[in-house]
């Protein structure tokens, strides 16, 4: 599944590049206002922090929510106390777009994460040109030299990388990059099965000073509390917010 998602995202980026070449996107990225300091928003505090996601669909669940106005949803997330907003920009399986990202960027004063299947510097320049402050990098999808190249480019453009891992080896690879924002995704991106306890098994391998982000398998405040007890500084939540009342859900999550 991960290989298919990466290939599709790469093909779609290549199609966009035909009409908007790298030189144009790079110029737009460099002309953007400076990115927000996402790490400042996500630093550990006494209570858990939430990255709230704009997510229309997923390969495992299919359609989740129409979200005709992603900007309005993101504004609700900010009102409800989220510390950042994640925007799925992958179109084939998640129903997202860079236009969603741009709309959200205009609507909130929080850091905005481009969540996609990134494998090419072109996509990183696209992210900054569209106003992203954070970019997701999936360790499992990238060989270390390319992972390092993309990580370094994200930093050079003033953004932060959320480096996503799924096992101890990937955590080690993330730390080798110098990553200061490391996610552990409970969803196996090959089988799409969930393991809520994975974060707890890996958290001790993420040293102090690195922000720990728990991703996936959040359905209720109990799940957020479970991650918090296991050492999560930040929890990324998508499905539970878009399929329910965002403000009520955020209130419950932030109260754990």
PDB file of C-alpha atoms in Angstrom, residues 1-254:
ATOM      1  CA  UNK A   1       0.000   0.000   0.000  1.00  0.00           C
ATOM      2  CA  UNK A   2       2.764   2.448   0.897  1.00  0.00           C
ATOM      3  CA  UNK A   3       4.595   1.779  -2.371  1.00  0.00           C
ATOM      4  CA  UNK A   4       1.390   2.391  -4.311  1.00  0.00           C
ATOM      5  CA  UNK A   5       0.695   5.653  -2.482  1.00  0.00           C
ATOM      6  CA  UNK A   6       4.244   6.882  -3.011  1.00  0.00           C
ATOM      7  CA  UNK A   7       4.146   6.018  -6.715  1.00  0.00           C
ATOM      8  CA  UNK A   8       0.806   7.750  -7.213  1.00  0.00           C
ATOM      9  CA  UNK A   9       1.937  10.904  -5.425  1.00  0.00           C
ATOM     10  CA  UNK A  10       5.115  10.953  -7.506  1.00  0.00           C
ATOM     11  CA  UNK A  11       3.164  10.591 -10.745  1.00  0.00           C
ATOM     12  CA  UNK A  12       0.802  13.389  -9.762  1.00  0.00           C
ATOM     13  CA  UNK A  13       3.725  15.664  -8.903  1.00  0.00           C
ATOM     14  CA  UNK A  14       5.282  14.924 -12.280  1.00  0.00           C
ATOM     15  CA  UNK A  15       2.015  15.892 -13.969  1.00  0.00           C
ATOM     16  CA  UNK A  16       1.904  19.190 -12.076  1.00  0.00           C
ATOM     17  CA  UNK A  17       5.522  19.847 -12.999  1.00  0.00           C
ATOM     18  CA  UNK A  18       4.588  19.735 -16.708  1.00  0.00           C
ATOM     19  CA  UNK A  19       2.455  22.854 -16.321  1.00  0.00           C
ATOM     20  CA  UNK A  20       4.334  24.445 -13.395  1.00  0.00           C
ATOM     21  CA  UNK A  21       8.054  23.725 -13.707  1.00  0.00           C
ATOM     22  CA  UNK A  22      10.434  23.521 -10.781  1.00  0.00           C
ATOM     23  CA  UNK A  23      11.876  26.982 -11.474  1.00  0.00           C
ATOM     24  CA  UNK A  24       8.434  28.549 -11.087  1.00  0.00           C
ATOM     25  CA  UNK A  25       7.590  26.626  -7.908  1.00  0.00           C
ATOM     26  CA  UNK A  26      10.992  27.341  -6.406  1.00  0.00           C
ATOM     27  CA  UNK A  27      10.577  31.060  -7.062  1.00  0.00           C
ATOM     28  CA  UNK A  28       7.122  30.991  -5.465  1.00  0.00           C
ATOM     29  CA  UNK A  29       8.496  29.170  -2.441  1.00  0.00           C
ATOM     30  CA  UNK A  30      11.287  31.687  -1.955  1.00  0.00           C
ATOM     31  CA  UNK A  31       8.822  34.573  -2.341  1.00  0.00           C
ATOM     32  CA  UNK A  32       6.544  33.289   0.433  1.00  0.00           C
ATOM     33  CA  UNK A  33       6.397  35.027   3.777  1.00  0.00           C
ATOM     34  CA  UNK A  34       8.634  33.200   6.276  1.00  0.00           C
ATOM     35  CA  UNK A  35       7.270  29.953   7.678  1.00  0.00           C
ATOM     36  CA  UNK A  36       5.985  29.892  11.236  1.00  0.00           C
ATOM     37  CA  UNK A  37       8.257  28.309  13.839  1.00  0.00           C
ATOM     38  CA  UNK A  38       6.257  25.097  14.169  1.00  0.00           C
ATOM     39  CA  UNK A  39       8.492  23.685  16.890  1.00  0.00           C
ATOM     40  CA  UNK A  40       7.709  26.656  19.103  1.00  0.00           C
ATOM     41  CA  UNK A  41       4.014  25.793  18.863  1.00  0.00           C
ATOM     42  CA  UNK A  42       4.604  22.096  19.584  1.00  0.00           C
ATOM     43  CA  UNK A  43       7.081  22.241  22.464  1.00  0.00           C
ATOM     44  CA  UNK A  44       6.122  19.979  25.399  1.00  0.00           C
ATOM     45  CA  UNK A  45       3.986  21.526  28.108  1.00  0.00           C
ATOM     46  CA  UNK A  46       1.983  20.276  31.073  1.00  0.00           C
ATOM     47  CA  UNK A  47      -0.894  19.256  28.809  1.00  0.00           C
ATOM     48  CA  UNK A  48      -0.948  17.352  25.541  1.00  0.00           C
ATOM     49  CA  UNK A  49      -0.978  19.242  22.256  1.00  0.00           C
ATOM     50  CA  UNK A  50      -3.076  18.334  19.230  1.00  0.00           C
ATOM     51  CA  UNK A  51      -2.307  18.490  15.522  1.00  0.00           C
ATOM     52  CA  UNK A  52      -5.803  18.498  14.013  1.00  0.00           C
ATOM     53  CA  UNK A  53      -6.152  17.083  10.532  1.00  0.00           C
ATOM     54  CA  UNK A  54      -8.249  18.021   7.500  1.00  0.00           C
ATOM     55  CA  UNK A  55      -8.954  14.561   6.112  1.00  0.00           C
ATOM     56  CA  UNK A  56     -11.710  13.643   3.672  1.00  0.00           C
ATOM     57  CA  UNK A  57     -10.942   9.969   3.130  1.00  0.00           C
ATOM     58  CA  UNK A  58      -8.401   7.212   3.713  1.00  0.00           C
ATOM     59  CA  UNK A  59      -7.440   3.986   1.946  1.00  0.00           C
ATOM     60  CA  UNK A  60      -8.503   1.946   4.966  1.00  0.00           C
ATOM     61  CA  UNK A  61     -11.884   3.587   5.632  1.00  0.00           C
ATOM     62  CA  UNK A  62     -12.872   5.181   2.325  1.00  0.00           C
ATOM     63  CA  UNK A  63     -14.877   8.405   2.472  1.00  0.00           C
ATOM     64  CA  UNK A  64     -14.943  10.033   5.910  1.00  0.00           C
ATOM     65  CA  UNK A  65     -16.319  13.551   5.419  1.00  0.00           C
ATOM     66  CA  UNK A  66     -17.085  15.881   2.514  1.00  0.00           C
ATOM     67  CA  UNK A  67     -15.327  18.946   4.008  1.00  0.00           C
ATOM     68  CA  UNK A  68     -16.544  21.437   1.388  1.00  0.00           C
ATOM     69  CA  UNK A  69     -14.766  24.262   3.250  1.00  0.00           C
ATOM     70  CA  UNK A  70     -11.418  23.132   4.686  1.00  0.00           C
ATOM     71  CA  UNK A  71     -10.635  26.683   5.772  1.00  0.00           C
ATOM     72  CA  UNK A  72     -13.749  26.813   7.971  1.00  0.00           C
ATOM     73  CA  UNK A  73     -12.868  23.459   9.538  1.00  0.00           C
ATOM     74  CA  UNK A  74      -9.317  24.608  10.224  1.00  0.00           C
ATOM     75  CA  UNK A  75     -10.651  27.775  11.845  1.00  0.00           C
ATOM     76  CA  UNK A  76     -12.723  25.589  14.173  1.00  0.00           C
ATOM     77  CA  UNK A  77      -9.613  23.618  15.031  1.00  0.00           C
ATOM     78  CA  UNK A  78      -7.793  26.809  15.971  1.00  0.00           C
ATOM     79  CA  UNK A  79     -10.770  28.002  18.025  1.00  0.00           C
ATOM     80  CA  UNK A  80     -10.854  24.644  19.787  1.00  0.00           C
ATOM     81  CA  UNK A  81      -7.229  24.847  20.917  1.00  0.00           C
ATOM     82  CA  UNK A  82      -5.288  22.829  18.338  1.00  0.00           C
ATOM     83  CA  UNK A  83      -1.590  23.673  18.133  1.00  0.00           C
ATOM     84  CA  UNK A  84      -1.221  22.972  14.406  1.00  0.00           C
ATOM     85  CA  UNK A  85      -3.314  21.879  11.439  1.00  0.00           C
ATOM     86  CA  UNK A  86      -2.438  18.958   9.190  1.00  0.00           C
ATOM     87  CA  UNK A  87      -3.778  18.987   5.630  1.00  0.00           C
ATOM     88  CA  UNK A  88      -3.851  15.869   3.465  1.00  0.00           C
ATOM     89  CA  UNK A  89      -2.828  17.011  -0.005  1.00  0.00           C
ATOM     90  CA  UNK A  90      -2.818  13.546  -1.634  1.00  0.00           C
ATOM     91  CA  UNK A  91      -5.712  13.359  -4.067  1.00  0.00           C
ATOM     92  CA  UNK A  92      -6.113   9.754  -5.168  1.00  0.00           C
ATOM     93  CA  UNK A  93      -6.923   8.043  -1.868  1.00  0.00           C
ATOM     94  CA  UNK A  94      -7.339  10.933   0.572  1.00  0.00           C
ATOM     95  CA  UNK A  95      -9.250  13.438  -1.578  1.00  0.00           C
ATOM     96  CA  UNK A  96      -6.926  16.294  -0.726  1.00  0.00           C
ATOM     97  CA  UNK A  97      -5.114  18.970  -2.711  1.00  0.00           C
ATOM     98  CA  UNK A  98      -2.637  21.809  -2.465  1.00  0.00           C
ATOM     99  CA  UNK A  99      -5.631  24.126  -2.833  1.00  0.00           C
ATOM    100  CA  UNK A 100      -6.890  22.782   0.498  1.00  0.00           C
ATOM    101  CA  UNK A 101      -3.531  23.616   2.044  1.00  0.00           C
ATOM    102  CA  UNK A 102      -3.575  27.136   0.631  1.00  0.00           C
ATOM    103  CA  UNK A 103      -7.114  27.729   1.899  1.00  0.00           C
ATOM    104  CA  UNK A 104      -6.190  26.539   5.385  1.00  0.00           C
ATOM    105  CA  UNK A 105      -3.037  28.677   5.431  1.00  0.00           C
ATOM    106  CA  UNK A 106      -5.178  31.767   4.788  1.00  0.00           C
ATOM    107  CA  UNK A 107      -7.629  30.836   7.540  1.00  0.00           C
ATOM    108  CA  UNK A 108      -5.420  30.134  10.564  1.00  0.00           C
ATOM    109  CA  UNK A 109      -2.467  31.575  12.427  1.00  0.00           C
ATOM    110  CA  UNK A 110      -1.248  28.100  13.440  1.00  0.00           C
ATOM    111  CA  UNK A 111       1.499  26.101  11.724  1.00  0.00           C
ATOM    112  CA  UNK A 112       0.195  24.060   8.791  1.00  0.00           C
ATOM    113  CA  UNK A 113       1.543  20.620   7.922  1.00  0.00           C
ATOM    114  CA  UNK A 114       1.617  19.283   4.380  1.00  0.00           C
ATOM    115  CA  UNK A 115       0.777  15.607   4.864  1.00  0.00           C
ATOM    116  CA  UNK A 116       1.515  13.712   1.683  1.00  0.00           C
ATOM    117  CA  UNK A 117       3.824  11.078   0.266  1.00  0.00           C
ATOM    118  CA  UNK A 118       6.942  13.135  -0.351  1.00  0.00           C
ATOM    119  CA  UNK A 119       9.799  11.726  -2.408  1.00  0.00           C
ATOM    120  CA  UNK A 120      11.001  14.644  -4.539  1.00  0.00           C
ATOM    121  CA  UNK A 121      12.394  18.123  -3.792  1.00  0.00           C
ATOM    122  CA  UNK A 122       9.723  19.491  -6.125  1.00  0.00           C
ATOM    123  CA  UNK A 123       7.060  18.503  -3.584  1.00  0.00           C
ATOM    124  CA  UNK A 124       8.953  20.288  -0.814  1.00  0.00           C
ATOM    125  CA  UNK A 125       9.111  23.498  -2.837  1.00  0.00           C
ATOM    126  CA  UNK A 126       5.371  23.072  -3.564  1.00  0.00           C
ATOM    127  CA  UNK A 127       4.695  22.822   0.159  1.00  0.00           C
ATOM    128  CA  UNK A 128       6.490  26.096   0.941  1.00  0.00           C
ATOM    129  CA  UNK A 129       4.966  27.833  -2.094  1.00  0.00           C
ATOM    130  CA  UNK A 130       1.520  26.860  -0.780  1.00  0.00           C
ATOM    131  CA  UNK A 131       2.291  28.186   2.711  1.00  0.00           C
ATOM    132  CA  UNK A 132       3.227  25.035   4.614  1.00  0.00           C
ATOM    133  CA  UNK A 133       5.274  25.356   7.788  1.00  0.00           C
ATOM    134  CA  UNK A 134       5.761  21.614   8.249  1.00  0.00           C
ATOM    135  CA  UNK A 135       6.259  18.710   5.848  1.00  0.00           C
ATOM    136  CA  UNK A 136       5.755  15.021   6.570  1.00  0.00           C
ATOM    137  CA  UNK A 137       8.608  12.646   5.725  1.00  0.00           C
ATOM    138  CA  UNK A 138       7.951   8.901   5.992  1.00  0.00           C
ATOM    139  CA  UNK A 139      11.134   7.031   6.868  1.00  0.00           C
ATOM    140  CA  UNK A 140       9.789   3.707   5.587  1.00  0.00           C
ATOM    141  CA  UNK A 141       9.322   5.155   2.107  1.00  0.00           C
ATOM    142  CA  UNK A 142      12.759   6.681   1.565  1.00  0.00           C
ATOM    143  CA  UNK A 143      16.365   5.551   1.424  1.00  0.00           C
ATOM    144  CA  UNK A 144      18.548   7.443   3.896  1.00  0.00           C
ATOM    145  CA  UNK A 145      20.416   9.672   1.381  1.00  0.00           C
ATOM    146  CA  UNK A 146      17.150  10.934  -0.150  1.00  0.00           C
ATOM    147  CA  UNK A 147      15.558  11.241   3.278  1.00  0.00           C
ATOM    148  CA  UNK A 148      18.476  13.398   4.397  1.00  0.00           C
ATOM    149  CA  UNK A 149      18.313  15.513   1.225  1.00  0.00           C
ATOM    150  CA  UNK A 150      14.618  16.214   1.710  1.00  0.00           C
ATOM    151  CA  UNK A 151      15.033  16.848   5.430  1.00  0.00           C
ATOM    152  CA  UNK A 152      17.818  19.353   4.782  1.00  0.00           C
ATOM    153  CA  UNK A 153      15.819  21.138   2.076  1.00  0.00           C
ATOM    154  CA  UNK A 154      12.823  21.475   4.378  1.00  0.00           C
ATOM    155  CA  UNK A 155      15.052  23.167   6.933  1.00  0.00           C
ATOM    156  CA  UNK A 156      16.714  25.397   4.347  1.00  0.00           C
ATOM    157  CA  UNK A 157      13.268  26.694   3.374  1.00  0.00           C
ATOM    158  CA  UNK A 158      12.539  27.556   6.997  1.00  0.00           C
ATOM    159  CA  UNK A 159      10.076  24.737   7.592  1.00  0.00           C
ATOM    160  CA  UNK A 160      10.152  21.827  10.038  1.00  0.00           C
ATOM    161  CA  UNK A 161       9.951  18.142   9.164  1.00  0.00           C
ATOM    162  CA  UNK A 162       7.659  15.752  10.981  1.00  0.00           C
ATOM    163  CA  UNK A 163       9.644  12.535  10.530  1.00  0.00           C
ATOM    164  CA  UNK A 164       7.330   9.550  10.727  1.00  0.00           C
ATOM    165  CA  UNK A 165       8.522   6.172  12.008  1.00  0.00           C
ATOM    166  CA  UNK A 166       7.059   2.713  12.564  1.00  0.00           C
ATOM    167  CA  UNK A 167       9.796   0.723  14.317  1.00  0.00           C
ATOM    168  CA  UNK A 168      13.036   1.059  16.287  1.00  0.00           C
ATOM    169  CA  UNK A 169      15.248   1.067  13.210  1.00  0.00           C
ATOM    170  CA  UNK A 170      13.245   3.914  11.699  1.00  0.00           C
ATOM    171  CA  UNK A 171      13.439   5.909  14.932  1.00  0.00           C
ATOM    172  CA  UNK A 172      17.217   5.533  14.807  1.00  0.00           C
ATOM    173  CA  UNK A 173      17.257   6.697  11.194  1.00  0.00           C
ATOM    174  CA  UNK A 174      15.118   9.719  12.089  1.00  0.00           C
ATOM    175  CA  UNK A 175      17.497  10.683  14.881  1.00  0.00           C
ATOM    176  CA  UNK A 176      20.462  10.280  12.534  1.00  0.00           C
ATOM    177  CA  UNK A 177      18.936  13.052  10.430  1.00  0.00           C
ATOM    178  CA  UNK A 178      18.994  15.366  13.413  1.00  0.00           C
ATOM    179  CA  UNK A 179      15.190  15.293  13.595  1.00  0.00           C
ATOM    180  CA  UNK A 180      13.663  17.235  16.477  1.00  0.00           C
ATOM    181  CA  UNK A 181      10.056  16.278  15.674  1.00  0.00           C
ATOM    182  CA  UNK A 182       9.546  12.509  15.481  1.00  0.00           C
ATOM    183  CA  UNK A 183       6.231  10.798  14.910  1.00  0.00           C
ATOM    184  CA  UNK A 184       5.302   7.199  15.595  1.00  0.00           C
ATOM    185  CA  UNK A 185       2.434   6.038  13.407  1.00  0.00           C
ATOM    186  CA  UNK A 186       0.315   3.281  14.911  1.00  0.00           C
ATOM    187  CA  UNK A 187      -0.872   2.362  11.420  1.00  0.00           C
ATOM    188  CA  UNK A 188       1.237  -0.117   9.478  1.00  0.00           C
ATOM    189  CA  UNK A 189       1.444   1.497   6.053  1.00  0.00           C
ATOM    190  CA  UNK A 190       1.879  -1.860   4.328  1.00  0.00           C
ATOM    191  CA  UNK A 191      -1.123  -3.633   5.865  1.00  0.00           C
ATOM    192  CA  UNK A 192      -2.958  -0.597   7.362  1.00  0.00           C
ATOM    193  CA  UNK A 193      -3.445  -2.508  10.626  1.00  0.00           C
ATOM    194  CA  UNK A 194      -3.360  -0.473  13.844  1.00  0.00           C
ATOM    195  CA  UNK A 195      -1.276  -1.012  16.983  1.00  0.00           C
ATOM    196  CA  UNK A 196      -2.002   1.654  19.588  1.00  0.00           C
ATOM    197  CA  UNK A 197       0.751   0.310  21.858  1.00  0.00           C
ATOM    198  CA  UNK A 198       3.515   0.820  19.288  1.00  0.00           C
ATOM    199  CA  UNK A 199       4.136   4.387  20.435  1.00  0.00           C
ATOM    200  CA  UNK A 200       4.739   3.239  24.018  1.00  0.00           C
ATOM    201  CA  UNK A 201       7.232   0.617  22.902  1.00  0.00           C
ATOM    202  CA  UNK A 202       9.272   3.187  20.959  1.00  0.00           C
ATOM    203  CA  UNK A 203       8.885   6.359  23.043  1.00  0.00           C
ATOM    204  CA  UNK A 204      11.893   5.694  25.278  1.00  0.00           C
ATOM    205  CA  UNK A 205      14.130   5.588  22.206  1.00  0.00           C
ATOM    206  CA  UNK A 206      13.238   9.207  21.400  1.00  0.00           C
ATOM    207  CA  UNK A 207      15.506  11.355  23.604  1.00  0.00           C
ATOM    208  CA  UNK A 208      14.626  14.395  25.655  1.00  0.00           C
ATOM    209  CA  UNK A 209      14.618  17.516  23.537  1.00  0.00           C
ATOM    210  CA  UNK A 210      12.913  15.771  20.642  1.00  0.00           C
ATOM    211  CA  UNK A 211       9.166  16.378  20.360  1.00  0.00           C
ATOM    212  CA  UNK A 212       7.311  13.043  20.380  1.00  0.00           C
ATOM    213  CA  UNK A 213       4.212  12.813  18.202  1.00  0.00           C
ATOM    214  CA  UNK A 214       1.729   9.928  18.374  1.00  0.00           C
ATOM    215  CA  UNK A 215      -0.170   9.346  15.132  1.00  0.00           C
ATOM    216  CA  UNK A 216      -3.269   7.280  14.289  1.00  0.00           C
ATOM    217  CA  UNK A 217      -5.564   5.003  16.325  1.00  0.00           C
ATOM    218  CA  UNK A 218      -7.312   7.912  18.055  1.00  0.00           C
ATOM    219  CA  UNK A 219     -11.036   7.436  18.440  1.00  0.00           C
ATOM    220  CA  UNK A 220     -11.688   8.949  21.864  1.00  0.00           C
ATOM    221  CA  UNK A 221     -10.160  10.896  24.731  1.00  0.00           C
ATOM    222  CA  UNK A 222      -9.101   7.548  26.224  1.00  0.00           C
ATOM    223  CA  UNK A 223      -6.786   7.025  23.256  1.00  0.00           C
ATOM    224  CA  UNK A 224      -5.245  10.479  23.690  1.00  0.00           C
ATOM    225  CA  UNK A 225      -4.802   9.788  27.421  1.00  0.00           C
ATOM    226  CA  UNK A 226      -3.163   6.447  26.584  1.00  0.00           C
ATOM    227  CA  UNK A 227      -0.622   8.172  24.337  1.00  0.00           C
ATOM    228  CA  UNK A 228      -0.031  10.897  26.903  1.00  0.00           C
ATOM    229  CA  UNK A 229       0.728   8.331  29.617  1.00  0.00           C
ATOM    230  CA  UNK A 230       3.201   6.697  27.244  1.00  0.00           C
ATOM    231  CA  UNK A 231       5.069   9.975  26.792  1.00  0.00           C
ATOM    232  CA  UNK A 232       3.477  11.712  23.801  1.00  0.00           C
ATOM    233  CA  UNK A 233       3.965  15.466  23.694  1.00  0.00           C
ATOM    234  CA  UNK A 234       1.666  15.833  20.695  1.00  0.00           C
ATOM    235  CA  UNK A 235      -1.096  13.673  19.237  1.00  0.00           C
ATOM    236  CA  UNK A 236      -2.114  13.940  15.596  1.00  0.00           C
ATOM    237  CA  UNK A 237      -5.855  13.358  15.145  1.00  0.00           C
ATOM    238  CA  UNK A 238      -7.833  13.194  11.923  1.00  0.00           C
ATOM    239  CA  UNK A 239     -10.727  10.779  11.610  1.00  0.00           C
ATOM    240  CA  UNK A 240     -12.106  11.353  15.107  1.00  0.00           C
ATOM    241  CA  UNK A 241     -12.377  15.086  14.406  1.00  0.00           C
ATOM    242  CA  UNK A 242     -13.840  15.048  10.893  1.00  0.00           C
ATOM    243  CA  UNK A 243     -16.469  12.418  11.709  1.00  0.00           C
ATOM    244  CA  UNK A 244     -17.758  14.126  14.857  1.00  0.00           C
ATOM    245  CA  UNK A 245     -18.079  17.540  16.496  1.00  0.00           C
ATOM    246  CA  UNK A 246     -14.597  19.084  16.152  1.00  0.00           C
ATOM    247  CA  UNK A 247     -14.940  21.555  19.011  1.00  0.00           C
ATOM    248  CA  UNK A 248     -16.397  19.036  21.463  1.00  0.00           C
ATOM    249  CA  UNK A 249     -13.841  16.420  20.493  1.00  0.00           C
ATOM    250  CA  UNK A 250     -10.924  18.822  20.895  1.00  0.00           C
ATOM    251  CA  UNK A 251     -12.212  19.883  24.312  1.00  0.00           C
ATOM    252  CA  UNK A 252     -12.244  16.251  25.437  1.00  0.00           C
ATOM    253  CA  UNK A 253      -8.827  15.491  23.975  1.00  0.00           C
ATOM    254  CA  UNK A 254      -7.160  18.535  25.504  1.00  0.00           C
TER     255      UNK A 254
END
